[in-house]
PDB file of C-alpha atoms in Angstrom:
ATOM      1  CA  ALA T   1     130.541  66.919 174.944  1.00 75.00           C
ATOM      2  CA  LEU T   2     129.413  70.000 176.862  1.00 82.00           C
ATOM      3  CA  PRO T   3     132.938  70.962 178.042  1.00 87.00           C
ATOM      4  CA  ALA T   4     134.257  70.570 174.475  1.00 87.00           C
ATOM      5  CA  PHE T   5     131.400  72.681 173.151  1.00 89.00           C
ATOM      6  CA  LEU T   6     131.908  75.435 175.717  1.00 91.00           C
ATOM      7  CA  ALA T   7     135.705  75.483 175.393  1.00 93.00           C
ATOM      8  CA  ASN T   8     135.502  75.856 171.626  1.00 92.00           C
ATOM      9  CA  ILE T   9     132.871  78.584 171.917  1.00 94.00           C
ATOM     10  CA  VAL T  10     135.349  80.425 174.157  1.00 94.00           C
ATOM     11  CA  VAL T  11     138.025  79.984 171.463  1.00 91.00           C
ATOM     12  CA  LEU T  12     135.719  81.420 168.787  1.00 91.00           C
ATOM     13  CA  VAL T  13     134.593  84.343 170.949  1.00 92.00           C
ATOM     14  CA  THR T  14     138.191  85.106 171.902  1.00 92.00           C
ATOM     15  CA  PHE T  15     139.200  85.051 168.266  1.00 90.00           C
ATOM     16  CA  LEU T  16     136.334  87.331 167.252  1.00 87.00           C
ATOM     17  CA  CYS T  17     136.946  89.813 170.077  1.00 90.00           C
ATOM     18  CA  THR T  18     140.739  90.056 169.838  1.00 88.00           C
ATOM     19  CA  GLU T  19     141.997  92.015 166.853  1.00 86.00           C
ATOM     20  CA  THR T  20     145.602  90.822 167.172  1.00 85.00           C
ATOM     21  CA  LEU T  21     144.468  87.206 166.854  1.00 82.00           C
ATOM     22  CA  ARG T  22     142.487  88.010 163.718  1.00 78.00           C
ATOM     23  CA  LYS T  23     145.520  89.623 162.102  1.00 78.00           C
ATOM     24  CA  LYS T  24     147.541  86.390 162.146  1.00 77.00           C
ATOM     25  CA  SER T  25     146.431  84.200 159.275  1.00 75.00           C
ATOM     26  CA  PHE T  26     147.659  81.011 160.925  1.00 79.00           C
ATOM     27  CA  ASN T  27     144.952  81.372 163.563  1.00 84.00           C
ATOM     28  CA  MET T  28     142.358  80.535 160.918  1.00 88.00           C
ATOM     29  CA  TRP T  29     143.459  76.908 161.322  1.00 89.00           C
ATOM     30  CA  VAL T  30     142.587  77.166 165.016  1.00 91.00           C
ATOM     31  CA  VAL T  31     139.154  78.564 164.165  1.00 91.00           C
ATOM     32  CA  SER T  32     138.585  75.739 161.679  1.00 92.00           C
ATOM     33  CA  LEU T  33     139.504  73.209 164.341  1.00 92.00           C
ATOM     34  CA  ALA T  34     137.221  74.894 166.888  1.00 93.00           C
ATOM     35  CA  VAL T  35     134.296  74.796 164.443  1.00 93.00           C
ATOM     36  CA  SER T  36     134.860  71.099 163.706  1.00 93.00           C
ATOM     37  CA  ASP T  37     135.083  70.356 167.450  1.00 92.00           C
ATOM     38  CA  ILE T  38     131.811  72.201 168.058  1.00 93.00           C
ATOM     39  CA  LEU T  39     130.158  70.167 165.292  1.00 91.00           C
ATOM     40  CA  PHE T  40     131.581  66.985 166.812  1.00 90.00           C
ATOM     41  CA  ALA T  41     130.225  67.888 170.264  1.00 89.00           C
ATOM     42  CA  ILE T  42     126.787  68.591 168.802  1.00 88.00           C
ATOM     43  CA  ASN T  43     126.873  65.338 166.805  1.00 84.00           C
ATOM     44  CA  MET T  44     127.835  63.285 169.860  1.00 82.00           C
ATOM     45  CA  THR T  45     125.192  64.937 172.032  1.00 82.00           C
ATOM     46  CA  VAL T  46     122.427  64.323 169.508  1.00 80.00           C
ATOM     47  CA  THR T  47     123.541  60.739 168.838  1.00 76.00           C
ATOM     48  CA  SER T  48     123.832  59.940 172.550  1.00 73.00           C
ATOM     49  CA  SER T  49     120.416  61.433 173.231  1.00 74.00           C
ATOM     50  CA  LEU T  50     118.860  59.358 170.464  1.00 71.00           C
ATOM     51  CA  ILE T  51     120.476  56.182 171.784  1.00 66.00           C
ATOM     52  CA  ILE T  52     119.163  56.859 175.297  1.00 62.00           C
ATOM     53  CA  TYR T  53     115.613  57.163 173.950  1.00 66.00           C
ATOM     54  CA  ASP T  54     116.087  54.009 171.827  1.00 62.00           C
ATOM     55  CA  TYR T  55     115.482  55.933 168.632  1.00 63.00           C
ATOM     56  CA  LYS T  56     115.940  53.910 165.455  1.00 66.00           C
ATOM     57  CA  PHE T  57     118.120  56.177 163.370  1.00 65.00           C
ATOM     58  CA  ASP T  58     119.946  56.000 160.096  1.00 70.00           C
ATOM     59  CA  TYR T  59     123.369  54.530 160.832  1.00 73.00           C
ATOM     60  CA  SER T  60     124.847  55.719 157.562  1.00 77.00           C
ATOM     61  CA  SER T  61     124.163  59.382 158.358  1.00 79.00           C
ATOM     62  CA  ILE T  62     125.765  59.012 161.793  1.00 79.00           C
ATOM     63  CA  LEU T  63     128.779  57.322 160.194  1.00 81.00           C
ATOM     64  CA  PHE T  64     128.958  60.086 157.607  1.00 87.00           C
ATOM     65  CA  TRP T  65     128.885  62.924 160.151  1.00 88.00           C
ATOM     66  CA  GLY T  66     131.308  61.218 162.512  1.00 87.00           C
ATOM     67  CA  CYS T  67     133.783  60.466 159.736  1.00 90.00           C
ATOM     68  CA  PHE T  68     133.380  63.882 158.126  1.00 93.00           C
ATOM     69  CA  ILE T  69     134.057  65.771 161.337  1.00 93.00           C
ATOM     70  CA  GLY T  70     136.910  63.422 162.225  1.00 92.00           C
ATOM     71  CA  PHE T  71     138.472  63.863 158.790  1.00 94.00           C
ATOM     72  CA  VAL T  72     138.142  67.652 159.063  1.00 95.00           C
ATOM     73  CA  SER T  73     139.992  67.613 162.386  1.00 93.00           C
ATOM     74  CA  TYR T  74     142.637  65.290 160.970  1.00 94.00           C
ATOM     75  CA  PHE T  75     143.266  67.363 157.848  1.00 94.00           C
ATOM     76  CA  THR T  76     143.230  70.573 159.880  1.00 93.00           C
ATOM     77  CA  PHE T  77     146.045  69.215 162.035  1.00 92.00           C
ATOM     78  CA  ILE T  78     147.927  68.150 158.917  1.00 93.00           C
ATOM     79  CA  GLY T  79     147.474  71.623 157.419  1.00 91.00           C
ATOM     80  CA  MET T  80     148.634  73.300 160.617  1.00 90.00           C
ATOM     81  CA  ASN T  81     151.731  71.126 160.759  1.00 92.00           C
ATOM     82  CA  LEU T  82     152.567  71.634 157.101  1.00 89.00           C
ATOM     83  CA  ASP T  83     152.188  75.399 157.466  1.00 87.00           C
ATOM     84  CA  ARG T  84     154.427  75.424 160.536  1.00 86.00           C
ATOM     85  CA  THR T  85     157.010  73.292 158.728  1.00 88.00           C
ATOM     86  CA  PHE T  86     156.871  75.624 155.734  1.00 85.00           C
ATOM     87  CA  SER T  87     157.282  78.631 158.039  1.00 83.00           C
ATOM     88  CA  ILE T  88     160.378  77.129 159.628  1.00 86.00           C
ATOM     89  CA  LYS T  89     162.009  75.929 156.415  1.00 86.00           C
ATOM     90  CA  LYS T  90     161.155  78.970 154.249  1.00 83.00           C
ATOM     91  CA  PRO T  91     160.403  81.897 156.568  1.00 77.00           C
ATOM     92  CA  LEU T  92     160.549  84.639 153.913  1.00 75.00           C
ATOM     93  CA  GLN T  93     158.111  82.888 151.591  1.00 75.00           C
ATOM     94  CA  SER T  94     155.894  81.991 154.533  1.00 70.00           C
ATOM     95  CA  TYR T  95     155.688  85.618 155.593  1.00 69.00           C
ATOM     96  CA  GLY T  96     154.199  86.561 152.223  1.00 67.00           C
ATOM     97  CA  GLN T  97     151.222  84.172 152.462  1.00 73.00           C
ATOM     98  CA  THR T  98     147.871  85.899 152.220  1.00 73.00           C
ATOM     99  CA  ASP T  99     144.641  85.302 154.090  1.00 75.00           C
ATOM    100  CA  ARG T 100     143.206  84.073 150.827  1.00 83.00           C
ATOM    101  CA  SER T 101     145.795  81.279 150.535  1.00 83.00           C
ATOM    102  CA  PHE T 102     145.043  80.171 154.102  1.00 84.00           C
ATOM    103  CA  CYS T 103     141.323  80.158 153.337  1.00 87.00           C
ATOM    104  CA  LYS T 104     141.935  78.047 150.227  1.00 91.00           C
ATOM    105  CA  LYS T 105     143.919  75.523 152.275  1.00 90.00           C
ATOM    106  CA  ILE T 106     141.250  75.343 154.955  1.00 92.00           C
ATOM    107  CA  PHE T 107     138.515  74.985 152.327  1.00 94.00           C
ATOM    108  CA  ALA T 108     140.545  72.197 150.710  1.00 94.00           C
ATOM    109  CA  SER T 109     140.823  70.352 154.032  1.00 94.00           C
ATOM    110  CA  TRP T 110     137.025  70.518 154.494  1.00 95.00           C
ATOM    111  CA  LEU T 111     136.398  69.490 150.885  1.00 96.00           C
ATOM    112  CA  ILE T 112     138.753  66.498 151.062  1.00 95.00           C
ATOM    113  CA  ALA T 113     137.069  65.457 154.317  1.00 95.00           C
ATOM    114  CA  LEU T 114     133.656  65.690 152.663  1.00 95.00           C
ATOM    115  CA  LEU T 115     134.760  63.623 149.679  1.00 95.00           C
ATOM    116  CA  LEU T 116     136.230  60.916 151.908  1.00 94.00           C
ATOM    117  CA  ALA T 117     133.130  60.779 154.125  1.00 92.00           C
ATOM    118  CA  LEU T 118     130.520  60.680 151.335  1.00 92.00           C
ATOM    119  CA  PRO T 119     130.719  56.892 150.745  1.00 89.00           C
ATOM    120  CA  TYR T 120     129.512  56.329 154.314  1.00 85.00           C
ATOM    121  CA  LEU T 121     126.114  57.725 153.325  1.00 85.00           C
ATOM    122  CA  TRP T 122     125.569  54.544 151.298  1.00 83.00           C
ATOM    123  CA  ASP T 123     127.116  52.103 153.768  1.00 78.00           C
ATOM    124  CA  THR T 124     124.618  49.438 154.809  1.00 73.00           C
ATOM    125  CA  SER T 125     126.932  47.195 156.823  1.00 71.00           C
ATOM    126  CA  LEU T 126     125.616  48.461 160.171  1.00 67.00           C
ATOM    127  CA  VAL T 127     122.025  47.812 159.129  1.00 66.00           C
ATOM    128  CA  LEU T 128     123.008  44.229 158.316  1.00 68.00           C
ATOM    129  CA  CYS T 129     124.866  44.003 161.610  1.00 66.00           C
ATOM    130  CA  GLU T 130     121.817  45.169 163.548  1.00 63.00           C
ATOM    131  CA  ARG T 131     119.758  42.361 162.019  1.00 67.00           C
ATOM    132  CA  HIS T 132     122.231  39.735 163.234  1.00 66.00           C
ATOM    133  CA  CYS T 133     123.551  41.244 166.439  1.00 63.00           C
ATOM    134  CA  SER T 134     121.666  43.625 168.662  1.00 57.00           C
ATOM    135  CA  GLY T 135     124.708  44.886 170.562  1.00 56.00           C
ATOM    136  CA  CYS T 136     127.383  45.642 167.996  1.00 55.00           C
ATOM    137  CA  TRP T 137     128.348  48.561 165.847  1.00 51.00           C
ATOM    138  CA  MET T 138     130.869  46.585 163.820  1.00 47.00           C
ATOM    139  CA  PRO T 139     130.191  45.407 160.281  1.00 46.00           C
ATOM    140  CA  VAL T 140     129.186  41.764 159.911  1.00 45.00           C
ATOM    141  CA  ASP T 141     131.954  41.121 157.405  1.00 48.00           C
ATOM    142  CA  ASN T 142     134.644  42.043 159.928  1.00 47.00           C
ATOM    143  CA  GLU T 143     136.972  39.022 160.238  1.00 50.00           C
ATOM    144  CA  LEU T 144     137.446  39.527 163.984  1.00 48.00           C
ATOM    145  CA  ARG T 145     133.700  39.318 164.645  1.00 45.00           C
ATOM    146  CA  LYS T 146     132.872  36.207 162.561  1.00 50.00           C
ATOM    147  CA  PRO T 147     133.511  33.663 165.354  1.00 50.00           C
ATOM    148  CA  THR T 148     131.284  35.510 167.845  1.00 49.00           C
ATOM    149  CA  ILE T 149     128.523  36.002 165.280  1.00 48.00           C
ATOM    150  CA  ALA T 150     128.645  32.303 164.398  1.00 50.00           C
ATOM    151  CA  VAL T 151     128.344  31.359 168.097  1.00 48.00           C
ATOM    152  CA  LYS T 152     125.334  33.670 168.523  1.00 50.00           C
ATOM    153  CA  GLU T 153     123.635  32.243 165.411  1.00 53.00           C
ATOM    154  CA  ASP T 154     124.255  28.671 166.644  1.00 53.00           C
ATOM    155  CA  SER T 155     122.765  29.487 170.052  1.00 54.00           C
ATOM    156  CA  ARG T 156     119.675  31.009 168.369  1.00 55.00           C
ATOM    157  CA  ARG T 157     119.181  27.852 166.290  1.00 58.00           C
ATOM    158  CA  ASP T 158     119.408  25.671 169.415  1.00 55.00           C
ATOM    159  CA  LYS T 159     116.505  27.524 171.028  1.00 56.00           C
TER     160      LYS T 159
END
């Protein structure tokens, strides 16, 4: 996580210090991606540190942050690709795009990511999983895990 954090800090500093980069609106997508990567690196570092110290944390908040940051990265890449496609197919209209329109698109990608990640705040499947299986992060109702959970429950009953 540290190399990702440092590399994205370099991207942000380079963007802030280079006027020609700030003049190109498309580079705002790169800044958005760098910010989401920095948040992801921080999230992974904190989560890993808590796991090492056997901290009992709220699984739903970790799921929320992981999904939110992942969705932001995903929608940022989609936005970048759509903008590049638009620039290639309609170069004259693309040239007239304002910074404000880019900011609206980036805000929309973050907002959509937030809306898609919100349900994970109320997800209790990992709490249920922890009660039945001390080593998994998969929901109990996952069809692939049912045979192994049944075997573990049978072995607990035998003892």
